[in-house]
Every structure is written in C-alpha cells, then in structure tokens.
C-alpha cells in the first residue's frame, strides 16, 4: 500500500491577512471565516488556492486556527506588517474582554479572604471571632449605579494590565539594548588586545633596530681603535703620515649620510605591508576570542 506524501504549503503574509480579517469579522465562526478567505482566493499563490478549493474543511480550519493562535501569542514588535499588527491587537483586546481569565493581580485581590475553620458540626467560623448576623437586619441590595461603578473599575483594571504589559515589553527591549552594548564592549576589549599586541610587535622591532645600530657603532669603534694602534706601532711613518693620522684622529669617524625621502618612504611602505600581512592573524585571534565569549 503506497504511503501518502505529506506536502507542506507555506503560508504568506497575504493569507495571514485574509485569515485575521475574517476572524475579526466573524470571530470563531470558522465556516464564515473560510468563506471570506475563499472570496479573495485569487490573491493567494496557486498551492494555497488548491488547498482552499480542494482540501478538506477540517484541515483548512486547523490551518487557520493555528495561525490565529500563533500570531496572538507572538510579540507585537516582531510582526512586520502594520495592518496585520493592528488586527492582532484588536483580537487580543476582544479576547481579554470576553475571556473569563482575569489579570493575576485581580485574582489575588478576589481570593484574599478571612481564613475559616470548621467545627465538628460543619459550621464555618472565622479565625478571630464568630460572625453573627441578626435575622431582623435588613439586607442591603447593591444598586445598579454601584454595579456600573464596579464594571468601570474592572475596565480600568484591564486597561492598567495592558499598560503594565506594554511597560514589560519596553523593559525587555531595554534589556536587549543593554546586551548589545555589552557585546560591543567585548568587541572593543578584543580590539584593544589586538592593538596591544601590535604595539608589542612594534616595540620589539624598535629594540631590534636599536640593537643593530649599537652593534654597528661598536664595530666602527673597534675598527678605529685597531687603526690607531697600527699607526702608533708604525715607527717608519713620516711626518706627513703622522700629521694625517692626527687629523684623522681629531676628526673622528665620518657620520653616515642621511637617507633621501624616497628611501624613507620605501622603508615605511615595506613596514606597512608587513603589518598588513599580520592583520588576518589578529582577526582570527579576535574571532576566536568572540567565539569563546559567546559560548560561555
């Protein structure tokens, strides 16, 4: 027996709009919602049209119900379409109006009552004293005006609950911003480590250059000392030769010529190219640091 292949039809924003509009208009009357969607079926892709035309009603109903549940429980800020976001907000308002579930704070206020204990005969008595109500006392009846005030108070509480929810969303956004700032601080710290490594490399290069210069100077001084010793041991040199040795000794070693600007520029460019070749290594190191931080 051949197995049935399950095909998934992607849902589009246009289909979501049609479903939500039909739900706002007809609420949980799914046949009416289905009929409204079929009236504008030409706006949907071909696979969606085939599903609404030929598919079983229960399957289409489950598809529409799942979309309403998914969008109603979704963060409003994550819904990109403005019209869809407004319709979902209207559905949430209607759900809060008709549902029996109140705000958690309202439930706490309703359930805050005096604790009672049961006697052996089953009579309820308060913890602190027994409450006795005279039979002759008249029972106060709550007027209609008071009932209207209570209804208005419930509406105010619902609006306050909506304000608290919006404030919670704003606080969540602030936490996200703080997390982004923390990640930026980590990136800056890693960049500082890379810059520090580059500074250490440059410092090592300066030390090498200084050592090279000092070594060359020592060689020149050694050559000068050997030359003077050789001239002193040469007793056969004439007066002119002695005079030349004295002049050479007084003048000292000839200072090296200054490099032209073109050579200095070439040396600087070569150092720059060398540093550019090391950049991928530092970037790889920074990437590893970021991966290690994000995996913590």
JSON list of C-alpha atoms in Angstrom, two decimals, residues 58-149:
[
{"chain": "A", "resi": 58, "resn": "UNK", "atom": "CA", "xyz": [-11.07, 20.32, 8.90]},
{"chain": "A", "resi": 59, "resn": "UNK", "atom": "CA", "xyz": [-7.54, 20.65, 7.57]},
{"chain": "A", "resi": 60, "resn": "UNK", "atom": "CA", "xyz": [-8.13, 24.23, 6.42]},
{"chain": "A", "resi": 61, "resn": "UNK", "atom": "CA", "xyz": [-9.83, 25.06, 9.72]},
{"chain": "A", "resi": 62, "resn": "UNK", "atom": "CA", "xyz": [-6.87, 23.71, 11.69]},
{"chain": "A", "resi": 63, "resn": "UNK", "atom": "CA", "xyz": [-4.52, 25.75, 9.48]},
{"chain": "A", "resi": 64, "resn": "UNK", "atom": "CA", "xyz": [-6.48, 28.97, 10.11]},
{"chain": "A", "resi": 65, "resn": "UNK", "atom": "CA", "xyz": [-6.81, 28.29, 13.86]},
{"chain": "A", "resi": 66, "resn": "UNK", "atom": "CA", "xyz": [-3.09, 27.62, 14.19]},
{"chain": "A", "resi": 67, "resn": "UNK", "atom": "CA", "xyz": [-2.29, 30.94, 12.52]},
{"chain": "A", "resi": 68, "resn": "UNK", "atom": "CA", "xyz": [-4.61, 32.87, 14.86]},
{"chain": "A", "resi": 69, "resn": "UNK", "atom": "CA", "xyz": [-3.06, 31.20, 17.92]},
{"chain": "A", "resi": 70, "resn": "UNK", "atom": "CA", "xyz": [0.49, 31.73, 16.66]},
{"chain": "A", "resi": 71, "resn": "UNK", "atom": "CA", "xyz": [0.02, 35.40, 15.80]},
{"chain": "A", "resi": 72, "resn": "UNK", "atom": "CA", "xyz": [-1.90, 36.18, 19.02]},
{"chain": "A", "resi": 73, "resn": "UNK", "atom": "CA", "xyz": [0.90, 34.78, 21.19]},
{"chain": "A", "resi": 74, "resn": "UNK", "atom": "CA", "xyz": [3.64, 36.45, 19.17]},
{"chain": "A", "resi": 75, "resn": "UNK", "atom": "CA", "xyz": [5.49, 39.59, 20.27]},
{"chain": "A", "resi": 76, "resn": "UNK", "atom": "CA", "xyz": [3.80, 42.56, 18.51]},
{"chain": "A", "resi": 77, "resn": "UNK", "atom": "CA", "xyz": [7.18, 44.10, 17.69]},
{"chain": "A", "resi": 78, "resn": "UNK", "atom": "CA", "xyz": [8.16, 41.02, 15.68]},
{"chain": "A", "resi": 79, "resn": "UNK", "atom": "CA", "xyz": [5.20, 41.41, 13.28]},
{"chain": "A", "resi": 80, "resn": "UNK", "atom": "CA", "xyz": [6.49, 43.43, 10.34]},
{"chain": "A", "resi": 81, "resn": "UNK", "atom": "CA", "xyz": [3.19, 44.18, 8.57]},
{"chain": "A", "resi": 82, "resn": "UNK", "atom": "CA", "xyz": [1.50, 47.22, 10.16]},
{"chain": "A", "resi": 83, "resn": "UNK", "atom": "CA", "xyz": [-2.07, 46.23, 9.19]},
{"chain": "A", "resi": 84, "resn": "UNK", "atom": "CA", "xyz": [-1.56, 42.70, 10.49]},
{"chain": "A", "resi": 85, "resn": "UNK", "atom": "CA", "xyz": [-0.16, 44.05, 13.78]},
{"chain": "A", "resi": 86, "resn": "UNK", "atom": "CA", "xyz": [-3.22, 46.27, 14.31]},
{"chain": "A", "resi": 87, "resn": "UNK", "atom": "CA", "xyz": [-5.65, 43.42, 13.60]},
{"chain": "A", "resi": 88, "resn": "UNK", "atom": "CA", "xyz": [-3.83, 41.13, 16.05]},
{"chain": "A", "resi": 89, "resn": "UNK", "atom": "CA", "xyz": [-4.01, 43.87, 18.71]},
{"chain": "A", "resi": 90, "resn": "UNK", "atom": "CA", "xyz": [-7.78, 44.08, 18.13]},
{"chain": "A", "resi": 91, "resn": "UNK", "atom": "CA", "xyz": [-8.10, 40.29, 18.53]},
{"chain": "A", "resi": 92, "resn": "UNK", "atom": "CA", "xyz": [-6.15, 40.41, 21.80]},
{"chain": "A", "resi": 93, "resn": "UNK", "atom": "CA", "xyz": [-8.40, 43.19, 23.11]},
{"chain": "A", "resi": 94, "resn": "UNK", "atom": "CA", "xyz": [-11.52, 41.17, 22.27]},
{"chain": "A", "resi": 95, "resn": "UNK", "atom": "CA", "xyz": [-10.06, 38.05, 23.88]},
{"chain": "A", "resi": 96, "resn": "UNK", "atom": "CA", "xyz": [-9.38, 39.95, 27.11]},
{"chain": "A", "resi": 97, "resn": "UNK", "atom": "CA", "xyz": [-12.91, 41.36, 27.02]},
{"chain": "A", "resi": 98, "resn": "UNK", "atom": "CA", "xyz": [-14.72, 38.03, 26.59]},
{"chain": "A", "resi": 99, "resn": "UNK", "atom": "CA", "xyz": [-12.43, 35.63, 28.41]},
{"chain": "A", "resi": 100, "resn": "UNK", "atom": "CA", "xyz": [-13.14, 34.52, 31.98]},
{"chain": "A", "resi": 101, "resn": "UNK", "atom": "CA", "xyz": [-9.48, 34.68, 32.88]},
{"chain": "A", "resi": 102, "resn": "UNK", "atom": "CA", "xyz": [-8.61, 37.92, 34.66]},
{"chain": "A", "resi": 103, "resn": "UNK", "atom": "CA", "xyz": [-5.32, 39.55, 35.44]},
{"chain": "A", "resi": 104, "resn": "UNK", "atom": "CA", "xyz": [-3.24, 37.65, 38.07]},
{"chain": "A", "resi": 105, "resn": "UNK", "atom": "CA", "xyz": [-3.33, 40.67, 40.40]},
{"chain": "A", "resi": 106, "resn": "UNK", "atom": "CA", "xyz": [-7.14, 40.78, 40.20]},
{"chain": "A", "resi": 107, "resn": "UNK", "atom": "CA", "xyz": [-7.28, 37.08, 41.09]},
{"chain": "A", "resi": 108, "resn": "UNK", "atom": "CA", "xyz": [-5.13, 37.71, 44.16]},
{"chain": "A", "resi": 109, "resn": "UNK", "atom": "CA", "xyz": [-7.43, 40.53, 45.31]},
{"chain": "A", "resi": 110, "resn": "UNK", "atom": "CA", "xyz": [-10.52, 38.36, 44.84]},
{"chain": "A", "resi": 111, "resn": "UNK", "atom": "CA", "xyz": [-9.04, 35.44, 46.77]},
{"chain": "A", "resi": 112, "resn": "UNK", "atom": "CA", "xyz": [-7.81, 37.48, 49.76]},
{"chain": "A", "resi": 113, "resn": "UNK", "atom": "CA", "xyz": [-10.48, 36.50, 52.35]},
{"chain": "A", "resi": 114, "resn": "UNK", "atom": "CA", "xyz": [-10.58, 35.70, 56.04]},
{"chain": "A", "resi": 115, "resn": "UNK", "atom": "CA", "xyz": [-9.49, 32.16, 56.84]},
{"chain": "A", "resi": 116, "resn": "UNK", "atom": "CA", "xyz": [-12.17, 29.90, 58.23]},
{"chain": "A", "resi": 117, "resn": "UNK", "atom": "CA", "xyz": [-12.13, 26.78, 60.30]},
{"chain": "A", "resi": 118, "resn": "UNK", "atom": "CA", "xyz": [-14.76, 24.07, 60.52]},
{"chain": "A", "resi": 119, "resn": "UNK", "atom": "CA", "xyz": [-16.27, 22.90, 63.78]},
{"chain": "A", "resi": 120, "resn": "UNK", "atom": "CA", "xyz": [-17.41, 19.39, 64.35]},
{"chain": "A", "resi": 121, "resn": "UNK", "atom": "CA", "xyz": [-20.94, 20.22, 63.21]},
{"chain": "A", "resi": 122, "resn": "UNK", "atom": "CA", "xyz": [-19.67, 21.73, 59.94]},
{"chain": "A", "resi": 123, "resn": "UNK", "atom": "CA", "xyz": [-20.37, 25.39, 60.86]},
{"chain": "A", "resi": 124, "resn": "UNK", "atom": "CA", "xyz": [-17.92, 27.90, 59.39]},
{"chain": "A", "resi": 125, "resn": "UNK", "atom": "CA", "xyz": [-16.29, 30.27, 61.91]},
{"chain": "A", "resi": 126, "resn": "UNK", "atom": "CA", "xyz": [-13.67, 32.99, 61.33]},
{"chain": "A", "resi": 127, "resn": "UNK", "atom": "CA", "xyz": [-10.23, 32.69, 62.89]},
{"chain": "A", "resi": 128, "resn": "UNK", "atom": "CA", "xyz": [-10.57, 35.65, 65.25]},
{"chain": "A", "resi": 129, "resn": "UNK", "atom": "CA", "xyz": [-14.26, 35.51, 66.18]},
{"chain": "A", "resi": 130, "resn": "UNK", "atom": "CA", "xyz": [-17.59, 34.08, 65.16]},
{"chain": "A", "resi": 131, "resn": "UNK", "atom": "CA", "xyz": [-19.53, 36.32, 62.79]},
{"chain": "A", "resi": 132, "resn": "UNK", "atom": "CA", "xyz": [-23.18, 36.59, 63.87]},
{"chain": "A", "resi": 133, "resn": "UNK", "atom": "CA", "xyz": [-25.72, 38.24, 61.57]},
{"chain": "A", "resi": 134, "resn": "UNK", "atom": "CA", "xyz": [-29.05, 39.27, 63.20]},
{"chain": "A", "resi": 135, "resn": "UNK", "atom": "CA", "xyz": [-32.09, 37.89, 61.44]},
{"chain": "A", "resi": 136, "resn": "UNK", "atom": "CA", "xyz": [-34.03, 41.15, 61.77]},
{"chain": "A", "resi": 137, "resn": "UNK", "atom": "CA", "xyz": [-31.36, 43.20, 59.98]},
{"chain": "A", "resi": 138, "resn": "UNK", "atom": "CA", "xyz": [-32.24, 44.29, 56.52]},
{"chain": "A", "resi": 139, "resn": "UNK", "atom": "CA", "xyz": [-30.07, 43.01, 53.70]},
{"chain": "A", "resi": 140, "resn": "UNK", "atom": "CA", "xyz": [-28.55, 45.83, 51.67]},
{"chain": "A", "resi": 141, "resn": "UNK", "atom": "CA", "xyz": [-29.10, 45.50, 47.95]},
{"chain": "A", "resi": 142, "resn": "UNK", "atom": "CA", "xyz": [-26.38, 46.81, 45.66]},
{"chain": "A", "resi": 143, "resn": "UNK", "atom": "CA", "xyz": [-27.99, 49.44, 43.41]},
{"chain": "A", "resi": 144, "resn": "UNK", "atom": "CA", "xyz": [-27.50, 49.46, 39.66]},
{"chain": "A", "resi": 145, "resn": "UNK", "atom": "CA", "xyz": [-25.29, 52.55, 39.93]},
{"chain": "A", "resi": 146, "resn": "UNK", "atom": "CA", "xyz": [-22.90, 50.69, 42.20]},
{"chain": "A", "resi": 147, "resn": "UNK", "atom": "CA", "xyz": [-22.84, 47.76, 39.76]},
{"chain": "A", "resi": 148, "resn": "UNK", "atom": "CA", "xyz": [-21.94, 50.20, 36.98]},
{"chain": "A", "resi": 149, "resn": "UNK", "atom": "CA", "xyz": [-19.11, 51.59, 39.12]}
]
